[in-house]
GROMACS .gro file of C-alpha atoms in nm:
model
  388
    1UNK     CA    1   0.000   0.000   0.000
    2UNK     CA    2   0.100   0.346  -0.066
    3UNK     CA    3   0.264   0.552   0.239
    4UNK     CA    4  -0.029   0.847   0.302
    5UNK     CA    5   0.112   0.977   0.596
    6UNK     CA    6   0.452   1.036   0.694
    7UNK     CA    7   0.620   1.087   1.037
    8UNK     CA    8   0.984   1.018   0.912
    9UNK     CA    9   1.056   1.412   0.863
   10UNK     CA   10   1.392   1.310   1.057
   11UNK     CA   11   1.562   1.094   0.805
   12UNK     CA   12   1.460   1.282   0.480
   13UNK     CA   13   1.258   1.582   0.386
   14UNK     CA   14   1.083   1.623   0.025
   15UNK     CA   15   1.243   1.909  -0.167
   16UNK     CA   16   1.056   2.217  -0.178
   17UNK     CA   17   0.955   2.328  -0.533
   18UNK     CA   18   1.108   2.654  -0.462
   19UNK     CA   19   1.445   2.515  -0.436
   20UNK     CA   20   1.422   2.312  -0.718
   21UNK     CA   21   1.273   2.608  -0.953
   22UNK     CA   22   1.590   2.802  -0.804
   23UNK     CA   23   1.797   2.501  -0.881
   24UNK     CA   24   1.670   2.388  -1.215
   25UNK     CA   25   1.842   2.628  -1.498
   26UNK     CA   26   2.179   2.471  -1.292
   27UNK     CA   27   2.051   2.131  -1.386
   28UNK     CA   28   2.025   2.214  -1.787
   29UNK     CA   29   2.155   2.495  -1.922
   30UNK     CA   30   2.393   2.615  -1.698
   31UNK     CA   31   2.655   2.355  -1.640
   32UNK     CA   32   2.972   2.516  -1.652
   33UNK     CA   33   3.258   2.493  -1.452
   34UNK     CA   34   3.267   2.742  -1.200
   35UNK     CA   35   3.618   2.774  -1.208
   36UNK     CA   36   3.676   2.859  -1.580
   37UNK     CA   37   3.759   3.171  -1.710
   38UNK     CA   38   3.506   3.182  -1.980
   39UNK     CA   39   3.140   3.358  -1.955
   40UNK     CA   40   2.974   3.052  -1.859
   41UNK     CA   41   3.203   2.957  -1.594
   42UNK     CA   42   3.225   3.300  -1.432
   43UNK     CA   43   2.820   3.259  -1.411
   44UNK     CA   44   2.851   2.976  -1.250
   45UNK     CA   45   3.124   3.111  -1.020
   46UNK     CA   46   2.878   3.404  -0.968
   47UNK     CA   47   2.591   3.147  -0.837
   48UNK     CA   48   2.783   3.022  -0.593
   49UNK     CA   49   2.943   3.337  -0.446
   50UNK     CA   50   2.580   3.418  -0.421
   51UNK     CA   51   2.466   3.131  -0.250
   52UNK     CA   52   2.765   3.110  -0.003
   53UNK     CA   53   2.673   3.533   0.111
   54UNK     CA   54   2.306   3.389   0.169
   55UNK     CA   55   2.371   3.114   0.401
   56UNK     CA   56   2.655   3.315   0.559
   57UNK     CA   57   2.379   3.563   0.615
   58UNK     CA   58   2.152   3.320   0.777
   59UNK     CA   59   2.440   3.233   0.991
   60UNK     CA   60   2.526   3.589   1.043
   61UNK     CA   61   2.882   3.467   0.957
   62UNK     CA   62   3.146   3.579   0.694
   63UNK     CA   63   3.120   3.403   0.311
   64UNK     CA   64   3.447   3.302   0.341
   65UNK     CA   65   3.369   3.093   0.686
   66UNK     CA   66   3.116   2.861   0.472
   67UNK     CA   67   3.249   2.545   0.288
   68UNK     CA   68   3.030   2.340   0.046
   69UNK     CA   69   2.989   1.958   0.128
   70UNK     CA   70   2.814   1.687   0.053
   71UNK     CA   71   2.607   1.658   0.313
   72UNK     CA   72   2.611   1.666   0.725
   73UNK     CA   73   2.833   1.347   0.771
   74UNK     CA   74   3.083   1.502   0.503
   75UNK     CA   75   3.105   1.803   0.715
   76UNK     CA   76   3.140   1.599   1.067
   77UNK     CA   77   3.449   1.429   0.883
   78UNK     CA   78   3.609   1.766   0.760
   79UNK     CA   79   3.530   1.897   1.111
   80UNK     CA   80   3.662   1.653   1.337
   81UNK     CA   81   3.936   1.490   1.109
   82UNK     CA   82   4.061   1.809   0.973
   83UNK     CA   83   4.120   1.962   1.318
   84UNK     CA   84   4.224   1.665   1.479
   85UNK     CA   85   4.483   1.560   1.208
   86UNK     CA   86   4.669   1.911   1.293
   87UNK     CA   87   4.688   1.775   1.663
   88UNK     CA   88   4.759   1.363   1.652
   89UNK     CA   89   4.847   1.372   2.015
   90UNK     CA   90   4.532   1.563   2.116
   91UNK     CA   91   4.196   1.513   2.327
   92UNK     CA   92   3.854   1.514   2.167
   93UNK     CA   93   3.522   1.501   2.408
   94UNK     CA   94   3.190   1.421   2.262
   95UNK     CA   95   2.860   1.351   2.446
   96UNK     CA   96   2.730   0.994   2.496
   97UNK     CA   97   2.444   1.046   2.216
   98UNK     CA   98   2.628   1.203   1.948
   99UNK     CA   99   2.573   1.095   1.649
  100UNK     CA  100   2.716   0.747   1.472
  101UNK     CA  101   2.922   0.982   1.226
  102UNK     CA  102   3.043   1.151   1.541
  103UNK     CA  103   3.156   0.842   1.711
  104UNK     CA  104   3.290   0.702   1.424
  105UNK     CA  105   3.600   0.961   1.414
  106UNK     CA  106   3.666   1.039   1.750
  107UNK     CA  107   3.666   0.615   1.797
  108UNK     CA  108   3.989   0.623   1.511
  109UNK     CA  109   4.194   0.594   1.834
  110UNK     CA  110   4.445   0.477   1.619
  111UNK     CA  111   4.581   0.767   1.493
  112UNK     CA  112   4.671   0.879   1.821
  113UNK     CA  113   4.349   1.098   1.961
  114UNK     CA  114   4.207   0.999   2.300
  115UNK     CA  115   3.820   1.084   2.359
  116UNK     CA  116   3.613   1.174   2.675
  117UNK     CA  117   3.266   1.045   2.691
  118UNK     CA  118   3.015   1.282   2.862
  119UNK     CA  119   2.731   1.073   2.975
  120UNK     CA  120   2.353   1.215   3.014
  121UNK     CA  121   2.082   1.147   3.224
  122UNK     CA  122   1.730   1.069   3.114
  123UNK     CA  123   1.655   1.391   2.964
  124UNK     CA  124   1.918   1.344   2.712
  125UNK     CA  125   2.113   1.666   2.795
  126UNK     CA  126   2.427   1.723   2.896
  127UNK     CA  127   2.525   1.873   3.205
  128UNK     CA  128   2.765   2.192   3.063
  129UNK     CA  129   2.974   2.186   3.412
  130UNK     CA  130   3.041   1.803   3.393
  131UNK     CA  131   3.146   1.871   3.014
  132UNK     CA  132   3.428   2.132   3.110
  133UNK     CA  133   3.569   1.913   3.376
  134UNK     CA  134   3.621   1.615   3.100
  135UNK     CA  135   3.854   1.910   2.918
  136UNK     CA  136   4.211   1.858   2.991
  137UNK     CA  137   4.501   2.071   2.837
  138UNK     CA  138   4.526   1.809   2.570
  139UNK     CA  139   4.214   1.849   2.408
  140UNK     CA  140   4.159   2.038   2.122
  141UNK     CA  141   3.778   1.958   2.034
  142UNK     CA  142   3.456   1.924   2.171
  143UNK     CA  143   3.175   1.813   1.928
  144UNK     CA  144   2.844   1.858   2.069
  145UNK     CA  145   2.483   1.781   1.893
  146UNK     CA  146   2.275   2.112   1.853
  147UNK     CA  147   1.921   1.883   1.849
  148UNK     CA  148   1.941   1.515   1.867
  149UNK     CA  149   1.835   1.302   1.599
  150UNK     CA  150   1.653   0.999   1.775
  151UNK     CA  151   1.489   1.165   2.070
  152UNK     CA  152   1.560   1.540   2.020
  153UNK     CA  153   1.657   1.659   2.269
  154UNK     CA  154   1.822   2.010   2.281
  155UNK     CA  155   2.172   2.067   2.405
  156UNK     CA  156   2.321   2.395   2.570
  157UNK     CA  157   2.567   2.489   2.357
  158UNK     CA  158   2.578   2.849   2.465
  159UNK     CA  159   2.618   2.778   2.776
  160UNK     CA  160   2.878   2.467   2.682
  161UNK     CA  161   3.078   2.775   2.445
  162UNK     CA  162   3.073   3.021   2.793
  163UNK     CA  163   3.272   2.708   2.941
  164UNK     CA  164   3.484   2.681   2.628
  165UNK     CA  165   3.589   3.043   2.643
  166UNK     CA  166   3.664   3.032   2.974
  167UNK     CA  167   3.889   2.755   2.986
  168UNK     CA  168   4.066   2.894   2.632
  169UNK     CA  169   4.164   3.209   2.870
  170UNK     CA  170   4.272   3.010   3.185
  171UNK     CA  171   4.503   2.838   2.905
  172UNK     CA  172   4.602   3.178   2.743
  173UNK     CA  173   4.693   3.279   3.107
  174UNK     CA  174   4.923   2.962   3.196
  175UNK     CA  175   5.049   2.984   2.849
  176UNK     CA  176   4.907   2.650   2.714
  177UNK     CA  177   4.925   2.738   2.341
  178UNK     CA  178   4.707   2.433   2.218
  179UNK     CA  179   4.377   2.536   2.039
  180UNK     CA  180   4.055   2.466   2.176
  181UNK     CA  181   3.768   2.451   1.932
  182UNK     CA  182   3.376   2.367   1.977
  183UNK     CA  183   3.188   2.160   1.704
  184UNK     CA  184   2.827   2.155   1.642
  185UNK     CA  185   2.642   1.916   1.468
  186UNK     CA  186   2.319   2.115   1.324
  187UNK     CA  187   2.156   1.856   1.104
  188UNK     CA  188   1.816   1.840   1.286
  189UNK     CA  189   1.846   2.212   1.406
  190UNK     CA  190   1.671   2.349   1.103
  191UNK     CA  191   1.348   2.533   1.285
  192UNK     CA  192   1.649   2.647   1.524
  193UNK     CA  193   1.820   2.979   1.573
  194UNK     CA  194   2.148   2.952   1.394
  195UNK     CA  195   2.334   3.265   1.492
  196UNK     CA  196   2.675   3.126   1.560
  197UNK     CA  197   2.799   3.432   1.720
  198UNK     CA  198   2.524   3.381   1.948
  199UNK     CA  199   2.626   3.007   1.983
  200UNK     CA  200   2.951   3.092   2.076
  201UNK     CA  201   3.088   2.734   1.781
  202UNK     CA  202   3.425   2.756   1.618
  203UNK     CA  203   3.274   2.459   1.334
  204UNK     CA  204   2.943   2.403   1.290
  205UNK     CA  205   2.789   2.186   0.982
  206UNK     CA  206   2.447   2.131   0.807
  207UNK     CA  207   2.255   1.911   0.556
  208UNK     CA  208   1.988   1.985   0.269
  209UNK     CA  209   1.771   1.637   0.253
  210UNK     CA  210   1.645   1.750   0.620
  211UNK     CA  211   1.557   2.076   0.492
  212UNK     CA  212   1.362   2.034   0.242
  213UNK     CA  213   1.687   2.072   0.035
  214UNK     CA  214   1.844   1.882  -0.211
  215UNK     CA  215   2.023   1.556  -0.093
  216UNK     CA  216   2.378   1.513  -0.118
  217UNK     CA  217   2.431   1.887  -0.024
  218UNK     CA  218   2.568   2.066   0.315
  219UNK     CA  219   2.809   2.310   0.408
  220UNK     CA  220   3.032   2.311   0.680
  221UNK     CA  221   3.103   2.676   0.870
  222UNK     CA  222   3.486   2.743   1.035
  223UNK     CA  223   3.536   3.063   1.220
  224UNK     CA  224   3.823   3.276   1.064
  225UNK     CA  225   4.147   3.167   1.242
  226UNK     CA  226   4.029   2.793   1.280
  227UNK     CA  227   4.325   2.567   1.155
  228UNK     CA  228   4.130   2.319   0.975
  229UNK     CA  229   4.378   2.064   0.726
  230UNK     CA  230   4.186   1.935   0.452
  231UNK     CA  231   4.122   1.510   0.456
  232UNK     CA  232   4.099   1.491   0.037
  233UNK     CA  233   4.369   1.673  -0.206
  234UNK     CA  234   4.296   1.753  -0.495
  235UNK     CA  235   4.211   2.129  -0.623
  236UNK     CA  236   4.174   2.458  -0.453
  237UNK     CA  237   3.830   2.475  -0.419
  238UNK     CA  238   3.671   2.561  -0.128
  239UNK     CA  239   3.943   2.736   0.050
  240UNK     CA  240   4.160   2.448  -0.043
  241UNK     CA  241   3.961   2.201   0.209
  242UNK     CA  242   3.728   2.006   0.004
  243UNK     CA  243   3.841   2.003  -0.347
  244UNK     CA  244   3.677   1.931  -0.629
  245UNK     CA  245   3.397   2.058  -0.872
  246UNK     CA  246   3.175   2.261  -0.701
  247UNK     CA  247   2.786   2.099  -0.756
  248UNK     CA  248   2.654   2.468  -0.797
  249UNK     CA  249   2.282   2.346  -0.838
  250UNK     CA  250   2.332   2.187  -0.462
  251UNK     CA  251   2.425   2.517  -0.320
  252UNK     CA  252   2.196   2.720  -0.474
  253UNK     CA  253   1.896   2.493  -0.335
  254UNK     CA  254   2.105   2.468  -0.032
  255UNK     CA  255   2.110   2.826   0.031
  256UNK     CA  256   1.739   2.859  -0.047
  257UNK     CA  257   1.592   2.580   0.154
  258UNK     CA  258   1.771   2.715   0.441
  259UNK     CA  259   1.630   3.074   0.421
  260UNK     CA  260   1.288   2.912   0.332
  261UNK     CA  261   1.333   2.668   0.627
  262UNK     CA  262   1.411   2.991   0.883
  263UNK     CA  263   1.201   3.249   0.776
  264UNK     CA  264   0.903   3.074   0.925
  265UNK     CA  265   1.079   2.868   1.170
  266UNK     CA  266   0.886   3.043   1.451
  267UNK     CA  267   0.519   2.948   1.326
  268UNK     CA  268   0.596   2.617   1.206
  269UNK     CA  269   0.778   2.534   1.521
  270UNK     CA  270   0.484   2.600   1.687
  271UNK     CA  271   0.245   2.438   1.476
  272UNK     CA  272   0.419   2.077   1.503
  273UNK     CA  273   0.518   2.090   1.859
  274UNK     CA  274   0.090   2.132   1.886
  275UNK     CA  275   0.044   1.831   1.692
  276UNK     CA  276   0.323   1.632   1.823
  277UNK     CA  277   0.195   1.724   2.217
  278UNK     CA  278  -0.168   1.648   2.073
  279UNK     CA  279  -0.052   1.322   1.981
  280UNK     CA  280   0.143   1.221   2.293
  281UNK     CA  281  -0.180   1.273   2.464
  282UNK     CA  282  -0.387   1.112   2.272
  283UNK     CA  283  -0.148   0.814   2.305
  284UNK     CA  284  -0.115   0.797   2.669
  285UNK     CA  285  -0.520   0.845   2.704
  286UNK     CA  286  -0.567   0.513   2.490
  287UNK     CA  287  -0.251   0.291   2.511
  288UNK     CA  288  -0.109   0.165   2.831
  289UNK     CA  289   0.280   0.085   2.850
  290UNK     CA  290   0.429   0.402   2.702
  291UNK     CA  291   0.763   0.572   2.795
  292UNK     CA  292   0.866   0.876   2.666
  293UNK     CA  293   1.226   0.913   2.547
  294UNK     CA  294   1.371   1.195   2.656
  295UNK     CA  295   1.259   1.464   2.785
  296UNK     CA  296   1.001   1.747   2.656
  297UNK     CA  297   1.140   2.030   2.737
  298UNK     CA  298   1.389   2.102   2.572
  299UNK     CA  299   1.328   1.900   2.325
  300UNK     CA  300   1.284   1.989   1.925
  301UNK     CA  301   0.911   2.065   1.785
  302UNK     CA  302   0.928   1.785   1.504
  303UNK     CA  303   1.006   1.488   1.747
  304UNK     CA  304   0.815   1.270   1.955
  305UNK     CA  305   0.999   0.912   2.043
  306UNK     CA  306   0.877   0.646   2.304
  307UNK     CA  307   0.890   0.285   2.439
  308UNK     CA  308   0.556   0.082   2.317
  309UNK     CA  309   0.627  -0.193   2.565
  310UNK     CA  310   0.554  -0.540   2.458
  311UNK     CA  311   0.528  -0.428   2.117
  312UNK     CA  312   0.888  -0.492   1.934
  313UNK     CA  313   0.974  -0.153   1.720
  314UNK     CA  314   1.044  -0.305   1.398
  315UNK     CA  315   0.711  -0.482   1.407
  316UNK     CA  316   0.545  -0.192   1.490
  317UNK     CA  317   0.685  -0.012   1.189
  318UNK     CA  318   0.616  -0.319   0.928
  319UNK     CA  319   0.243  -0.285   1.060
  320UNK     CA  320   0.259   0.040   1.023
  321UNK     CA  321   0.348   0.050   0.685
  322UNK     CA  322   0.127  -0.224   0.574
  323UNK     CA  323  -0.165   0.036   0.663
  324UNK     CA  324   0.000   0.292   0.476
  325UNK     CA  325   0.214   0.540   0.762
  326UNK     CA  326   0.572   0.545   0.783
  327UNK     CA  327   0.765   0.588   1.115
  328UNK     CA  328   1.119   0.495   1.276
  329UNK     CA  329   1.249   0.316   1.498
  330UNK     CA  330   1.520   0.537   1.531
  331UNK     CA  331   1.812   0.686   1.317
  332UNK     CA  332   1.811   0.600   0.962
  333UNK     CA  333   2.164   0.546   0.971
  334UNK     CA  334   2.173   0.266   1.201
  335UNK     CA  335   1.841   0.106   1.098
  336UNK     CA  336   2.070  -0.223   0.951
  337UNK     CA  337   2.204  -0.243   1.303
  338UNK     CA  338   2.009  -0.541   1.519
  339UNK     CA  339   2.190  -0.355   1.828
  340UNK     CA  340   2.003  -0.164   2.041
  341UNK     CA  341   2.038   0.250   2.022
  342UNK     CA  342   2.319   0.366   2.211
  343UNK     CA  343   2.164   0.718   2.239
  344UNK     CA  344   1.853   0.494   2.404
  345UNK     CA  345   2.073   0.305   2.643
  346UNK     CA  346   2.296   0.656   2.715
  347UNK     CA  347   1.923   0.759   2.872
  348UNK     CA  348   1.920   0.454   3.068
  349UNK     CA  349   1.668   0.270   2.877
  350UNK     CA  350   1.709  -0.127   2.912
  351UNK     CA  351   1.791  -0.322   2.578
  352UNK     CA  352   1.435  -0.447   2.572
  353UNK     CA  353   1.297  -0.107   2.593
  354UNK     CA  354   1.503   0.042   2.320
  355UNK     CA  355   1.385  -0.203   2.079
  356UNK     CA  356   1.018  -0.176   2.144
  357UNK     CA  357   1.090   0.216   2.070
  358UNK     CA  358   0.941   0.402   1.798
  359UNK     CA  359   1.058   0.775   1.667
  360UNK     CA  360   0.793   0.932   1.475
  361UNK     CA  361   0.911   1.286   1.347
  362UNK     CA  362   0.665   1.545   1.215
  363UNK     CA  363   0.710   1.800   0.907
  364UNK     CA  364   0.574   2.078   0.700
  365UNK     CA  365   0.344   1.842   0.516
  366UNK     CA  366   0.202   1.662   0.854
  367UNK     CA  367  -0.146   1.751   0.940
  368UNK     CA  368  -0.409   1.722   1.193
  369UNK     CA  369  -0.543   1.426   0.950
  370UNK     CA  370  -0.179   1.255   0.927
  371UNK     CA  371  -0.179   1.262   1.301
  372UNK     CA  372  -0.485   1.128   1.389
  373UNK     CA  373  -0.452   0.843   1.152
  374UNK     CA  374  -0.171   0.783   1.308
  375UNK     CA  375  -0.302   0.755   1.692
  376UNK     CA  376  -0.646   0.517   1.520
  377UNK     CA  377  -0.416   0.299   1.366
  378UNK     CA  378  -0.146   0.255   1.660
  379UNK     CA  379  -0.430   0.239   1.898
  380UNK     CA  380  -0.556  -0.082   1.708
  381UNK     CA  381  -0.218  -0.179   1.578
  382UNK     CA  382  -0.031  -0.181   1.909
  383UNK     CA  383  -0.249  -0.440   2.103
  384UNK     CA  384  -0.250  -0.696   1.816
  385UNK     CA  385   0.131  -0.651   1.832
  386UNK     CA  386   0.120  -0.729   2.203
  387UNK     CA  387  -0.052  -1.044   2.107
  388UNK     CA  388   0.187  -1.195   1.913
   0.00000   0.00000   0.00000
């Protein structure tokens, strides 16, 4: 059957058609290089000097501090691996529920990096005083999740940056020279401020397919004076960090999803966190057994994620999607993985628990329809689950 409603806003949005209008005469006729001389190539170049000012403008950040990728996990790579390379002997400290791109590169132990774990409690957020103590002189990172894609829950990262800045002048003021930069993973923090002055991140790095941009497009922002060594050689482009051919249609629909995405971030938060708190309730009122994962507040609009107990997640979502609605049981990424979430078990939920979870994630497109489909169908769904 068809999928007629869909609460999987988290792993992939549908492209807007005002980004692809703005990206479609870069799909056909324009195709240059951007880094010829010629008239068509200086167009091209043109496009993407254009695009690069309007997401630095979201930002409120320079041009020259945003680098075109190929997505969120390309930028977590360039972020991580090109500051750590710099620094082989060096400290990185991540939070417990970071995610699997995240843990990937601070695990390549390997190479000579050593990584502090900063553990959570059941709301999912980190505590911003623990996180300082885990910095030592050695480390040079700390890579902290804006919004968290399985349960989303919000992290501090002002207040983690006012910890960041002080320990960089206790350092200045014993003379440790070694650099101290914050990371921020901002894939899920599109209905979010992004102001990274306001922040107070040295790196932070974003993805179109969440939104409503085109996949296989991201850029990656580095405050001026961030040494950052690139991790593939090749051309100059891009500051000399991520050569290659620029994909100029990507970063023009890049750049206008994102404005699209914040210029009614406000209302349309608003809007979803009513339907997702709408259909909590309704949940609780007619199902028995259900956890919450995470905690509410703070927590982003789009996401609601909880333990259907006796009901096993991946059967939940096959029934689901037999009767036409698509949901999660968590990230996308890990959804080959029969181990349980380690951002589920970092909130102390059991192994059991984490696999009877579900993460459904709302979107522009959900409704008041979508959502109470949803709630008829789990309500009848859920118990004949339990059965079997």
């Amino acid at each position: 059957m068809k999928t007629h409603h869909y609460f999987d806003y988290a792993a992939a949005t549908p492209l807007d058609p005002r980004v692809l209008k703005a990206m479609q005469p870069y799909l056909t006729e324009r195709f240059a290089n951007p880094s010829s001389l010629h008239t068509p190539g200086r167009e091209q170049r043109a496009a993407l000097t254009d695009a690069r000012k309007r997401i630095a403008g979201v930002l409120g950040a320079k041009p020259a501090e945003i680098i075109f990728t190929s997505g969120s996990t390309e930028g977590i790579n360039l972020a991580m691996q090109g500051v750590l390379r710099g620094f082989p002997q060096s400290r990185v400290v991540i939070s417990a529920i970071e995610h699997e791109a995240v843990v990937a590169v601070a695990s390549g132990l390997e190479r000579g990096w050593q990584v502090g774990t900063i553990t959570v409690g059941e709301s999912g957020v980190v505590d911003s005083l623990q996180l300082a103590a885990a910095i030592d002189d050695t480390t040079v990172l700390v890579c902290l999740q804006y919004a968290n894609n399985e349960i989303g829950s919000l992290q501090p990262i002002s207040r983690v940056a006012a910890e960041v800045a002080r320990i960089r002048a206790d350092r200045l003021r014993r003379g440790v020279t070694r650099p101290l930069y914050l990371f921020c993973d901002a894939a899920q923090a599109g209905m979010l401020s992004l102001a990274v002055a306001r922040l107070g991140v040295d790196l932070l790095t974003m993805g179109g397919s969440k939104i409503y941009g085109p996949p296989g497009s991201g850029f990656l922002y580095v405050r001026t004076g961030t040494q950052l060594q690139p991790i593939l050689y090749g051309g100059g482009q891009e500051n000399s960090v991520r050569p290659g051919t620029e994909n100029v249609a990507a970063a023009v629909g890049l750049a206008a999803a994102l404005e699209l995405v914040q210029a009614d971030r406000a209302a349309e938060a608003k809007r979803q966190a009513g339907l997702r708190d709408w259909i909590w309730q309704e949940l609780r009122q007619q199902l028995d057994g259900l956890l919450l994962n995470g905690t509410m507040n703070p927590r982003l609009p789009s996401n609601l994620n909880l333990v259907v107990n006796g009901a096993p997640g991946e059967t939940l979502v096959a029934h689901l999607d037999a009767a036409g609605i698509a949901v999660a049981t968590g990230a996308a990424c890990l959804a080959a993985s029969d181990d349980p979430s380690p951002v589920l078990l970092a909130i102390g939920r059991t192994p059991e628990q984490a696999a009877a979870s579900l993460r459904l994630t709302l979107g522009r497109g959900t409704s008041k329809a979508d959502a109470q489909s949803l709630v008829n169908t789990l309500r009848k769904v859920v118990p004949r689950v339990r059965q079997l």
